[in-house]
Short mmCIF file of C-alpha atoms in Angstrom, two decimals:
data_model
loop_
_atom_site.label_atom_id
_atom_site.label_comp_id
_atom_site.label_asym_id
_atom_site.label_seq_id
_atom_site.Cartn_x
_atom_site.Cartn_y
_atom_site.Cartn_z
CA MET A 1 -3.05 33.83 30.47
CA SER A 2 -1.59 33.40 27.87
CA ASP A 3 2.43 32.84 29.19
CA ILE A 4 1.34 29.42 30.02
CA VAL A 5 0.61 26.95 27.23
CA ILE A 6 -0.21 23.43 29.75
CA GLU A 7 -1.98 23.70 32.39
CA THR A 8 -3.25 21.18 33.84
CA THR A 9 -5.80 21.06 36.96
CA SER A 10 -6.16 17.64 39.06
CA LEU A 11 -5.97 15.79 35.82
CA THR A 12 -6.41 12.63 36.43
CA ARG A 13 -5.95 8.98 34.22
CA CYS A 14 -6.94 5.48 35.70
CA PHE A 15 -6.57 2.00 33.92
CA GLY A 16 -8.92 0.05 36.17
CA ALA A 17 -7.90 -0.53 39.73
CA LEU A 18 -4.58 1.30 38.54
CA THR A 19 -4.29 5.01 39.32
CA ALA A 20 -1.41 5.85 36.59
CA VAL A 21 -2.00 10.21 36.77
CA ASN A 22 -3.19 10.54 39.81
CA SER A 23 -5.05 14.36 40.50
CA LEU A 24 -2.07 16.61 38.60
CA THR A 25 -1.55 19.71 38.32
CA ILE A 26 1.11 21.64 36.44
CA GLN A 27 1.97 24.84 34.45
CA VAL A 28 4.85 24.85 31.77
CA LYS A 29 5.64 28.35 30.19
CA ALA A 30 5.80 29.14 27.12
CA GLY A 31 9.47 28.91 25.30
CA GLU A 32 10.76 27.33 27.96
CA VAL A 33 12.23 23.57 28.15
CA PHE A 34 10.16 21.50 30.57
CA GLY A 35 11.85 17.50 31.34
CA LEU A 36 9.06 15.54 32.69
CA LEU A 37 11.68 12.44 34.83
CA GLY A 38 10.72 9.62 36.32
CA PRO A 39 11.29 5.54 36.44
CA ASN A 40 9.28 3.85 34.18
CA GLY A 41 5.57 3.12 34.79
CA ALA A 42 5.59 6.72 36.93
CA GLY A 43 2.87 7.74 34.41
CA LYS A 44 4.88 10.06 32.14
CA SER A 45 3.60 8.44 28.80
CA THR A 46 -0.29 8.84 30.19
CA LEU A 47 0.48 12.63 30.62
CA ILE A 48 1.61 13.06 27.38
CA LYS A 49 -0.22 11.02 25.60
CA MET A 50 -3.63 13.16 27.16
CA LEU A 51 -1.74 16.34 26.95
CA ILE A 52 -1.41 15.31 23.05
CA THR A 53 -5.11 14.21 23.22
CA LEU A 54 -4.77 10.62 22.50
CA LEU A 55 -6.07 9.69 25.86
CA PRO A 56 -8.67 11.20 27.72
CA PRO A 57 -8.04 12.17 31.04
CA THR A 58 -11.05 10.47 33.85
CA SER A 59 -11.25 13.39 35.51
CA GLY A 60 -9.48 17.02 35.63
CA LYS A 61 -8.30 19.32 33.08
CA ALA A 62 -6.10 20.77 30.87
CA ARG A 63 -5.28 23.27 28.72
CA VAL A 64 -2.94 23.45 25.74
CA CYS A 65 -1.95 26.10 24.05
CA GLY A 66 -4.99 27.79 25.20
CA PHE A 67 -7.53 24.84 24.32
CA ASP A 68 -9.33 22.40 26.18
CA ILE A 69 -7.83 18.95 25.84
CA ALA A 70 -10.96 17.20 26.02
CA ARG A 71 -13.42 19.72 23.86
CA ALA A 72 -11.11 21.72 21.54
CA SER A 73 -8.59 18.32 21.11
CA CYS A 74 -8.39 19.17 17.31
CA ASP A 75 -7.74 22.97 17.80
CA VAL A 76 -4.81 21.86 20.16
CA ARG A 77 -3.37 18.93 17.38
CA ARG A 78 -2.72 22.12 15.07
CA PHE A 79 -0.72 23.74 17.16
CA ILE A 80 1.77 20.46 19.13
CA GLY A 81 4.08 18.81 17.61
CA TYR A 82 4.83 15.46 18.74
CA VAL A 83 8.10 12.91 18.21
CA PRO A 84 6.95 9.32 20.09
CA GLN A 85 9.70 7.11 21.47
CA LEU A 86 9.37 4.53 19.03
CA LEU A 87 11.56 5.54 15.51
CA SER A 88 8.14 6.33 13.90
CA ALA A 89 9.39 7.85 10.79
CA ASP A 90 7.56 5.33 7.74
CA GLY A 91 10.85 2.99 6.27
CA SER A 92 8.87 2.51 3.29
CA LEU A 93 8.61 6.03 2.38
CA THR A 94 11.64 8.08 1.38
CA GLY A 95 12.71 10.83 3.79
CA TYR A 96 11.14 13.42 1.39
CA GLU A 97 7.92 11.53 1.49
CA ASN A 98 7.70 11.35 5.16
CA LEU A 99 7.68 14.89 5.15
CA LEU A 100 5.39 15.67 2.75
CA VAL A 101 3.02 13.87 3.86
CA PHE A 102 2.67 15.58 7.17
CA ALA A 103 3.14 18.64 5.35
CA LYS A 104 0.12 18.07 3.98
CA LEU A 105 -1.68 16.60 7.11
CA TYR A 106 -0.44 19.75 9.23
CA ASP A 107 -2.17 21.93 6.20
CA ILE A 108 0.77 23.32 5.20
CA PRO A 109 -0.34 25.77 1.74
CA ARG A 110 0.70 24.44 -1.61
CA SER A 111 2.81 27.11 -1.98
CA GLU A 112 4.82 26.59 0.84
CA ARG A 113 5.09 23.26 0.85
CA ALA A 114 8.61 22.42 -1.06
CA GLU A 115 10.19 25.80 0.52
CA ARG A 116 9.58 24.41 4.54
CA ILE A 117 10.16 20.94 3.28
CA ARG A 118 13.72 21.99 1.79
CA ILE A 119 14.45 23.69 4.63
CA ALA A 120 13.77 21.23 6.98
CA LEU A 121 15.85 18.51 5.20
CA ASN A 122 18.89 21.27 5.25
CA LEU A 123 18.40 22.19 8.90
CA MET A 124 18.24 18.27 9.65
CA GLY A 125 21.82 17.71 7.44
CA LEU A 126 18.97 14.84 5.40
CA ALA A 127 19.09 17.08 2.33
CA ASP A 128 21.51 14.10 0.49
CA ALA A 129 19.33 11.58 2.13
CA ALA A 130 15.85 12.43 0.94
CA ASP A 131 14.88 10.73 -2.17
CA LYS A 132 16.91 7.26 0.13
CA LEU A 133 13.99 5.31 1.55
CA VAL A 134 13.89 5.62 5.63
CA ARG A 135 14.86 1.82 6.08
CA THR A 136 17.89 2.87 4.81
CA TYR A 137 19.23 5.31 7.30
CA SER A 138 20.48 5.43 10.64
CA GLY A 139 18.88 5.82 13.85
CA GLY A 140 20.38 9.21 14.36
CA MET A 141 18.66 10.63 10.89
CA ILE A 142 15.95 9.02 11.00
CA ARG A 143 15.53 10.84 14.55
CA ARG A 144 15.69 13.97 12.90
CA LEU A 145 13.41 13.44 10.22
CA GLU A 146 10.52 13.14 13.20
CA ILE A 147 11.67 16.16 14.16
CA ALA A 148 11.54 17.89 10.95
CA GLN A 149 7.73 16.07 10.31
CA SER A 150 6.57 16.94 14.09
CA THR A 151 7.64 20.67 12.86
CA LEU A 152 6.90 21.61 9.88
CA HIS A 153 4.26 22.79 10.87
CA HIS A 154 5.90 25.46 13.27
CA PRO A 155 4.04 24.12 16.27
CA SER A 156 3.91 26.14 19.31
CA ILE A 157 5.19 22.97 21.35
CA LEU A 158 7.49 20.45 21.17
CA PHE A 159 6.24 16.71 23.17
CA LEU A 160 8.83 14.58 22.47
CA ASP A 161 9.07 11.15 24.51
CA GLU A 162 12.91 10.43 25.39
CA PRO A 163 14.19 11.70 22.19
CA THR A 164 17.84 10.46 22.59
CA VAL A 165 16.81 6.76 23.79
CA GLY A 166 19.21 4.47 21.83
CA LEU A 167 21.08 7.10 20.50
CA ASP A 168 24.81 7.52 20.10
CA PRO A 169 26.86 10.27 21.77
CA VAL A 170 27.32 12.05 18.75
CA ALA A 171 23.74 11.74 17.05
CA ARG A 172 21.88 12.63 20.33
CA LYS A 173 24.51 15.49 20.73
CA ALA A 174 22.81 16.76 17.62
CA VAL A 175 19.08 15.81 18.74
CA TRP A 176 19.95 18.45 21.56
CA GLU A 177 21.04 20.63 19.74
CA LEU A 178 18.51 21.47 17.04
CA ILE A 179 16.11 21.04 19.54
CA GLU A 180 18.02 23.84 21.53
CA ARG A 181 17.84 25.82 17.62
CA LEU A 182 13.76 25.54 17.55
CA ARG A 183 13.87 26.99 21.05
CA THR A 184 16.07 30.00 20.15
CA ASP A 185 14.67 30.61 16.64
CA PHE A 186 10.87 29.24 16.79
CA GLY A 187 10.56 30.08 20.61
CA THR A 188 8.58 26.45 20.64
CA THR A 189 8.29 25.39 24.02
CA ILE A 190 9.75 21.60 24.34
CA PHE A 191 8.33 19.30 26.65
CA LEU A 192 10.00 16.23 26.29
CA THR A 193 10.40 12.96 28.73
CA THR A 194 14.23 11.78 29.77
CA HIS A 195 16.46 8.51 31.32
CA PHE A 196 19.20 11.05 31.15
CA MET A 197 19.65 12.90 33.57
CA GLU A 198 22.94 14.94 32.75
CA GLU A 199 20.46 15.77 29.33
CA ALA A 200 17.53 16.65 31.47
CA ASP A 201 20.08 19.11 33.75
CA SER A 202 22.42 20.77 31.12
CA MET A 203 18.92 21.32 28.74
CA CYS A 204 15.75 21.42 31.08
CA ASN A 205 14.50 25.30 32.42
CA ARG A 206 12.86 23.23 34.39
CA VAL A 207 11.81 19.52 34.98
CA ALA A 208 9.34 17.69 37.38
CA ILE A 209 10.05 14.52 38.66
CA MET A 210 7.14 11.84 38.84
CA HIS A 211 6.57 8.79 40.36
CA LEU A 212 3.10 6.81 40.37
CA GLY A 213 1.60 8.85 38.59
CA ASN A 214 2.36 12.57 41.06
CA VAL A 215 4.44 14.72 40.59
CA VAL A 216 6.69 14.66 43.59
CA ASN A 217 8.53 17.79 42.95
CA VAL A 218 8.83 20.51 39.91
CA GLY A 219 12.19 23.07 39.60
CA ALA A 220 14.82 24.18 37.59
CA PRO A 221 17.22 21.76 38.41
CA ALA A 222 19.87 23.75 40.42
CA ASP A 223 17.14 24.57 42.41
CA LEU A 224 16.12 20.58 42.96
CA LYS A 225 19.99 19.38 43.76
CA ALA A 226 20.24 22.76 45.72
CA SER A 227 17.36 21.07 47.81
CA LEU A 228 19.48 18.09 48.60
CA GLY A 229 21.38 20.77 50.86
CA ASP A 230 24.23 19.02 48.97
CA GLU A 231 26.59 21.36 47.28
CA ASN A 232 27.97 18.73 45.20
CA ALA A 233 24.31 16.72 44.46
CA THR A 234 23.74 15.68 40.45
CA LEU A 235 20.11 15.38 39.18
CA ASP A 236 20.74 11.92 39.83
CA ASP A 237 20.36 11.91 43.29
CA VAL A 238 17.63 14.22 42.92
CA PHE A 239 15.86 12.01 40.68
CA VAL A 240 16.96 9.12 42.90
CA HIS A 241 15.99 11.21 45.93
CA TYR A 242 12.05 11.92 44.66
CA ALA A 243 11.30 8.47 42.75
CA GLY A 244 12.89 6.13 45.15
CA ASN A 245 14.54 3.19 43.97
CA SER A 246 12.31 1.97 40.99
CA LEU A 247 13.15 -1.85 41.84
CA ASP A 248 11.17 -1.28 45.16
CA SER A 249 8.02 -1.96 45.00
CA GLY A 250 5.06 1.15 44.63
CA GLY A 251 4.08 0.97 48.29
CA THR A 252 7.38 1.19 49.57
CA PHE A 253 8.15 4.45 48.34
CA ARG A 254 6.98 6.76 50.53
CA ASP A 255 9.06 4.47 52.84
CA THR A 256 12.37 4.66 50.71
CA SER A 257 11.61 8.33 50.48
CA ARG A 258 11.58 8.72 53.74
CA THR A 259 14.40 6.64 54.84
CA ARG A 260 16.40 9.13 52.20
CA ARG A 261 15.63 11.64 53.56
CA THR A 262 16.68 10.23 56.29
CA ALA A 263 20.42 9.26 55.70
CA GLN A 264 20.40 12.55 53.98
CA ARG A 265 20.05 14.83 57.25
CA LEU A 266 22.44 12.36 59.13
CA GLY A 267 24.55 12.51 56.26
CA MET B 1 20.81 30.66 9.02
CA ILE B 2 17.64 32.74 9.51
CA LEU B 3 14.66 30.42 10.15
CA GLN B 4 12.70 32.79 11.30
CA GLU B 5 10.13 33.36 8.37
CA GLN B 6 6.84 35.48 7.55
CA GLY B 7 4.18 33.93 9.34
CA ALA B 8 5.93 31.84 11.47
CA ARG B 9 3.80 31.24 14.92
CA LEU B 10 5.51 32.43 18.33
CA SER B 11 4.01 30.87 21.68
CA GLY B 12 2.12 33.33 23.19
CA SER B 13 0.11 34.36 19.95
CA VAL B 14 -3.11 31.52 21.29
CA GLU B 15 -5.39 34.52 20.49
CA THR B 16 -5.09 34.88 17.32
CA LYS B 17 -5.72 31.22 16.64
CA ARG B 18 -8.49 30.23 14.65
CA PRO B 19 -10.37 27.41 15.74
CA CYS B 20 -11.16 23.81 13.78
CA ALA B 21 -14.01 23.94 11.78
CA SER B 22 -15.63 20.82 13.06
CA PHE B 23 -18.90 21.22 10.22
CA GLY B 24 -19.93 22.93 6.95
CA PHE B 25 -18.21 23.46 3.98
CA THR B 26 -15.15 24.06 4.98
CA ALA B 27 -14.71 20.51 6.96
CA ILE B 28 -16.25 18.33 4.92
CA ILE B 29 -13.27 19.26 2.53
CA ARG B 30 -10.77 19.16 4.66
CA PHE B 31 -11.80 15.83 5.82
CA VAL B 32 -11.59 14.47 2.24
CA LYS B 33 -8.52 16.09 1.20
CA LYS B 34 -6.57 14.20 4.46
CA THR B 35 -8.84 11.05 3.34
CA VAL B 36 -7.02 11.40 0.33
CA VAL B 37 -3.76 12.40 1.68
CA ILE B 38 -4.34 9.21 4.07
CA ALA B 39 -4.60 6.77 0.53
CA GLU B 40 -1.54 8.70 -1.25
CA LEU B 41 0.79 7.60 1.63
CA GLU B 42 -0.18 4.02 1.06
CA ALA B 43 -0.38 4.21 -2.83
CA ARG B 44 3.34 5.62 -2.37
CA LYS B 45 4.39 2.71 0.04
CA LEU B 46 2.65 0.08 -2.28
CA LEU B 47 4.88 1.86 -5.04
CA HIS B 48 7.56 1.50 -3.70
CA ASP B 49 7.61 -2.37 -3.03
CA PRO B 50 4.86 -4.09 -5.09
CA THR B 51 6.13 -7.77 -4.69
CA GLU B 52 3.25 -8.03 -2.49
CA LEU B 53 1.07 -7.53 -5.50
CA PHE B 54 2.52 -10.27 -7.39
CA THR B 55 2.46 -13.09 -4.06
CA ARG B 56 -1.00 -12.24 -3.77
CA ALA B 57 -2.29 -12.18 -7.01
CA VAL B 58 -1.45 -16.64 -6.87
CA GLN B 59 -4.42 -17.46 -4.55
CA PRO B 60 -7.19 -16.47 -7.54
CA THR B 61 -5.10 -17.99 -10.06
CA LEU B 62 -5.06 -21.11 -8.37
CA TRP B 63 -9.24 -21.15 -7.21
CA LEU B 64 -9.33 -20.49 -11.46
CA LEU B 65 -7.01 -22.75 -13.12
CA VAL B 66 -7.50 -25.56 -10.83
CA PHE B 67 -10.73 -25.88 -8.57
CA GLY B 68 -12.22 -23.90 -11.51
CA GLN B 69 -11.55 -25.92 -14.04
CA VAL B 70 -12.09 -28.61 -13.01
CA PHE B 71 -15.26 -28.05 -10.98
CA THR B 72 -16.61 -26.70 -14.92
CA ARG B 73 -16.04 -30.57 -16.23
CA MET B 74 -17.68 -32.30 -13.08
CA ARG B 75 -20.50 -30.07 -13.60
CA ALA B 76 -20.54 -30.96 -9.78
CA ILE B 77 -22.42 -27.77 -8.45
CA PRO B 78 -25.81 -26.62 -10.34
CA THR B 79 -25.42 -22.66 -12.30
CA GLY B 80 -28.11 -23.20 -14.63
CA ASP B 81 -27.24 -21.91 -18.51
CA MET B 82 -23.78 -20.90 -16.46
CA ARG B 83 -20.86 -22.28 -16.97
CA TYR B 84 -19.36 -22.80 -13.18
CA ILE B 85 -16.15 -20.58 -14.62
CA ASP B 86 -18.36 -17.63 -15.41
CA PHE B 87 -20.03 -18.38 -12.43
CA MET B 88 -17.41 -18.73 -9.96
CA ALA B 89 -15.01 -16.05 -11.86
CA PRO B 90 -17.02 -12.83 -9.62
CA GLY B 91 -16.81 -14.72 -6.83
CA ILE B 92 -12.76 -15.33 -6.75
CA LEU B 93 -12.79 -11.83 -7.78
CA ALA B 94 -14.53 -11.35 -4.42
CA GLN B 95 -12.40 -13.64 -2.34
CA CYS B 96 -9.34 -11.33 -3.54
CA VAL B 97 -10.41 -8.42 -2.17
CA LEU B 98 -11.50 -9.87 0.92
CA PHE B 99 -8.20 -11.23 1.82
CA VAL B 100 -6.73 -8.14 0.53
CA ALA B 101 -8.64 -5.73 2.58
CA ILE B 102 -8.46 -8.54 6.06
CA PHE B 103 -4.48 -7.68 5.85
CA TYR B 104 -5.06 -4.00 6.91
CA GLY B 105 -5.75 -4.39 10.68
CA ILE B 106 -2.88 -6.19 11.37
CA ALA B 107 -0.82 -3.54 9.14
CA VAL B 108 -2.47 -1.51 11.68
CA ILE B 109 -1.25 -3.63 14.79
CA TRP B 110 2.00 -3.09 12.79
CA GLU B 111 2.09 0.95 12.50
CA ARG B 112 1.05 1.08 16.10
CA ASP B 113 4.36 -1.05 17.20
CA LEU B 114 6.52 1.40 14.80
CA GLY B 115 4.59 4.69 16.96
CA ILE B 116 3.54 5.57 13.09
CA VAL B 117 -0.43 5.52 14.41
CA GLN B 118 0.30 7.74 16.93
CA LYS B 119 2.05 10.36 15.34
CA LEU B 120 -0.93 10.41 13.04
CA LEU B 121 -3.79 10.40 15.83
CA ALA B 122 -1.55 13.77 16.97
CA SER B 123 -1.86 15.23 13.82
CA PRO B 124 -5.02 17.39 13.20
CA THR B 125 -7.00 15.06 10.98
CA PRO B 126 -10.26 13.08 11.06
CA ARG B 127 -9.97 10.04 12.66
CA THR B 128 -12.45 8.97 10.60
CA ALA B 129 -10.61 10.70 7.94
CA LEU B 130 -7.57 8.51 8.54
CA VAL B 131 -10.23 5.37 8.80
CA LEU B 132 -11.47 6.32 5.61
CA GLY B 133 -7.83 7.11 3.54
CA LYS B 134 -6.76 3.50 4.64
CA ALA B 135 -9.86 1.93 3.33
CA LEU B 136 -9.19 3.99 0.66
CA ALA B 137 -5.81 2.35 -0.21
CA ALA B 138 -6.88 -0.97 0.53
CA GLY B 139 -9.34 -0.42 -2.81
CA VAL B 140 -6.72 1.09 -5.03
CA ARG B 141 -4.94 -2.24 -3.93
CA CYS B 142 -7.77 -4.38 -5.15
CA LEU B 143 -7.84 -2.88 -8.21
CA THR B 144 -4.61 -3.52 -9.45
CA LEU B 145 -5.58 -6.97 -8.33
CA GLY B 146 -9.12 -6.83 -10.35
CA PHE B 147 -7.14 -6.02 -13.09
CA PHE B 148 -4.87 -9.18 -13.51
CA ILE B 149 -8.54 -11.17 -12.76
CA TYR B 150 -9.93 -9.44 -15.31
CA ALA B 151 -6.73 -10.35 -17.97
CA LEU B 152 -7.09 -14.11 -15.92
CA CYS B 153 -10.85 -14.73 -17.03
CA ALA B 154 -9.94 -13.29 -20.15
CA LEU B 155 -7.21 -16.07 -21.08
CA LEU B 156 -9.70 -18.41 -19.45
CA ASP B 157 -12.79 -17.59 -21.55
CA VAL B 158 -15.07 -16.14 -18.97
CA LYS B 159 -18.04 -14.44 -20.78
CA LEU B 160 -17.22 -10.90 -19.47
CA LYS B 161 -19.19 -8.12 -20.04
CA TRP B 162 -16.91 -4.94 -21.84
CA HIS B 163 -19.26 -2.24 -21.22
CA PRO B 164 -17.81 1.22 -19.83
CA PHE B 165 -20.85 0.94 -17.63
CA ALA B 166 -20.88 -2.07 -16.21
CA LEU B 167 -16.88 -2.05 -15.84
CA ALA B 168 -17.06 1.00 -13.89
CA GLY B 169 -19.33 -0.24 -11.86
CA VAL B 170 -17.17 -3.30 -11.15
CA LEU B 171 -14.89 -0.76 -10.00
CA LEU B 172 -16.80 1.18 -7.38
CA VAL B 173 -17.76 -2.68 -5.89
CA LEU B 174 -14.66 -3.08 -5.64
CA LEU B 175 -13.56 0.07 -3.72
CA ILE B 176 -16.60 0.36 -1.89
CA SER B 177 -16.59 -3.80 -1.01
CA ALA B 178 -12.21 -2.86 0.11
CA ALA B 179 -13.10 -0.14 1.76
CA LEU B 180 -15.67 -2.34 4.20
CA PHE B 181 -13.81 -5.15 4.83
CA SER B 182 -10.86 -3.37 5.76
CA THR B 183 -12.50 -0.86 7.94
CA LEU B 184 -14.05 -4.15 10.17
CA SER B 185 -10.68 -5.76 9.98
CA LEU B 186 -9.08 -2.34 11.15
CA ILE B 187 -12.37 -2.23 13.58
CA ILE B 188 -10.81 -6.16 15.34
CA ALA B 189 -7.57 -4.83 15.31
CA CYS B 190 -8.61 -1.72 17.51
CA ILE B 191 -10.38 -4.32 20.07
CA VAL B 192 -7.90 -7.65 19.88
CA LYS B 193 -4.81 -4.82 19.55
CA SER B 194 -2.43 -7.57 19.68
CA ARG B 195 -0.69 -9.43 16.45
CA GLU B 196 -1.26 -12.64 17.51
CA ARG B 197 -5.36 -12.61 18.98
CA PHE B 198 -5.79 -10.05 15.23
CA MET B 199 -4.24 -13.81 13.30
CA GLY B 200 -6.47 -15.83 15.43
CA ILE B 201 -9.29 -13.73 14.62
CA GLY B 202 -8.91 -13.33 11.03
CA GLN B 203 -8.35 -16.40 9.87
CA MET B 204 -11.48 -17.35 11.90
CA ILE B 205 -13.36 -14.89 9.93
CA THR B 206 -12.83 -15.08 6.59
CA MET B 207 -13.23 -18.48 5.38
CA PRO B 208 -16.36 -18.58 7.33
CA LEU B 209 -16.78 -14.74 5.15
CA PHE B 210 -16.45 -16.68 2.30
CA PHE B 211 -17.79 -20.21 2.51
CA THR B 212 -21.47 -18.61 3.71
CA SER B 213 -21.39 -15.84 0.33
CA ASN B 214 -22.61 -17.22 -2.69
CA ALA B 215 -19.36 -16.58 -4.26
CA ILE B 216 -18.40 -20.45 -4.79
CA TYR B 217 -22.34 -21.95 -5.20
CA PRO B 218 -25.71 -20.33 -5.66
CA ILE B 219 -27.36 -20.19 -3.00
CA THR B 220 -30.58 -21.92 -3.98
CA ILE B 221 -28.67 -25.07 -3.12
CA MET B 222 -27.79 -24.36 0.43
CA PRO B 223 -29.43 -25.76 3.40
CA ASN B 224 -31.54 -23.10 5.16
CA TRP B 225 -29.18 -22.11 7.86
CA LEU B 226 -26.71 -21.65 4.80
CA LYS B 227 -29.33 -19.36 3.63
CA VAL B 228 -29.99 -16.90 6.54
CA LEU B 229 -26.52 -16.43 7.14
CA SER B 230 -25.77 -16.13 3.29
CA HIS B 231 -27.97 -13.26 4.04
CA ILE B 232 -26.88 -11.45 6.01
CA ASN B 233 -23.15 -11.47 4.55
CA PRO B 234 -21.82 -8.75 2.65
CA LEU B 235 -19.89 -10.63 0.57
CA THR B 236 -22.97 -12.00 -0.55
CA TYR B 237 -23.86 -8.86 -1.68
CA GLN B 238 -20.91 -8.02 -3.09
CA VAL B 239 -20.76 -11.08 -5.53
CA ASP B 240 -24.09 -10.22 -6.52
CA ALA B 241 -23.41 -7.19 -8.01
CA LEU B 242 -20.10 -8.73 -9.29
CA ARG B 243 -22.17 -11.13 -10.94
CA ALA B 244 -24.49 -8.95 -12.94
CA MET B 245 -21.98 -6.26 -13.83
CA MET B 246 -18.70 -8.54 -15.00
CA LEU B 247 -20.64 -11.43 -16.75
CA ALA B 248 -22.50 -11.11 -20.36
CA GLY B 249 -26.04 -12.20 -19.69
CA GLY B 250 -25.36 -12.02 -15.56
CA ALA B 251 -28.39 -11.20 -13.11
CA SER B 252 -28.39 -9.63 -9.90
CA GLN B 253 -30.50 -11.79 -8.13
CA TYR B 254 -31.37 -9.09 -5.51
CA GLY B 255 -31.35 -6.25 -7.90
CA LEU B 256 -28.42 -3.73 -7.70
CA ILE B 257 -29.28 -1.48 -5.94
CA SER B 258 -30.13 -3.02 -3.10
CA ASP B 259 -27.02 -4.67 -2.90
CA PHE B 260 -25.01 -1.13 -3.65
CA GLY B 261 -27.30 -0.23 -0.81
CA ILE B 262 -26.41 -2.53 1.88
CA LEU B 263 -22.75 -2.70 0.75
CA ILE B 264 -22.94 1.47 1.49
CA ALA B 265 -24.40 1.62 4.53
CA ALA B 266 -23.00 -1.36 5.56
CA THR B 267 -19.20 0.32 5.93
CA THR B 268 -20.12 3.87 6.24
CA LEU B 269 -21.46 2.19 9.15
CA LEU B 270 -18.38 0.48 9.90
CA VAL B 271 -16.21 3.64 9.01
CA ILE B 272 -17.83 5.46 12.54
CA LEU B 273 -17.39 3.25 14.20
CA GLY B 274 -13.98 2.46 13.36
CA GLY B 275 -13.07 5.80 13.51
CA TRP B 276 -14.62 5.66 17.01
CA LEU B 277 -12.56 3.15 18.01
CA TYR B 278 -8.57 3.76 16.26
CA PRO B 279 -7.48 5.75 19.07
CA ARG B 280 -7.80 2.98 21.20
CA VAL B 281 -5.73 0.90 18.59
CA ALA B 282 -2.96 3.10 20.19
CA THR B 283 -3.62 3.21 23.82
#
């Protein structure tokens, strides 16, 4: 089905004795904004790394844009964009050069390169700073440049690992407007991780909550909130309910979850 | 603003996508193009900030000016008819290449910490092209230092060979050996993964590579155990080729064909190994 752009089947990744992602099965539809939530160490980054073909799975399968991540990794990479959590634009190059190098790496034809870069710079509000070294940019500018780098080739799916972390509210809002625009104008599917629940609530069509390598619940934010049975519940409550207290050790998750569920019922 | 352009792909058009060419002529062209882009990226960085090249020129200057001149007067090392400064000049050029190239691994760890490596790995660029592109960039860096050392040698009256073929040969040796040692460095980076550990290991291998080669003394005066080490050290073949092509009246001890053969074979092997190990640095 071409409507599903990401499909994993029992996807598992172990690091020695640790199972970072445990037999995970999810589906992401074309054109949706899919948020991956979970405490640190839940396996979010490992999952993204497998989907963008940086890390081979230990077992299980995944198809991204219709291609198998293990057997056709090069094909997968042509149709996705990736913005890592770290500010990864090259500080010793100018904004324009950062875009030019990626335009070449993503096989954008020479005749289209200049125009695509110009459009991207305008869209990101970086046209005036294009010829300045990136190390002189602000955090928000670098983030916008990175999104431009990763979307020059009009990817079918854009993977963003905590895109708004460390940004001030204005820059954060600008990033979200860009993401929304990519989705409406290009139909780009957005797959992201975030720690900001209010963002996930307002921006994501569906979210998956991960804990200890498992997806503990998937659904539209409204449905997840409704599932708690409290009409005033926020996504924060949902997160705490399913992911437990991240300060607890891994083994006590089930207990915490059970306790909270009980408390909820009693409440 | 209308962003929808002609040719813009929408999700769902998966069926129309052409698969990646993984072999044949198209794949080779793609590989070469990507390699050049990665090298271009490095060259652009160097253009923005060339100070590193000046600081890197200090060490070979000291070796040639101080060590070279003193030992030439002492005649402590038997180099036949050749003056000692002539003998060591190719060795110092080789050392320069080694020291520049061995720095590449730490740059990769640094770029990993910045997220640059991950983004490159997530782009449709063959892993070996990422490695070879870096290697080629190391070569470009070494060439600029090569010009400097030639100028310094000319000032010190080293008997240089100026035939265009000889110069082209030296250029080729510099490119290949820079690729060889930078890839070796990158492989170490992929294994140790941390800057601290790399610093230790980098130190641990550069000096032995230098001292077990024929860079600053002839193999004939080495004890037997050192001769064995010297013969498995690629730096020896680099120096041997440089000595033949750089110096007027210089000759190769092992033959230029074996020198080039060994250097090219070792580089190819390391680039393939590096391409295989490269993703490890990001995980």
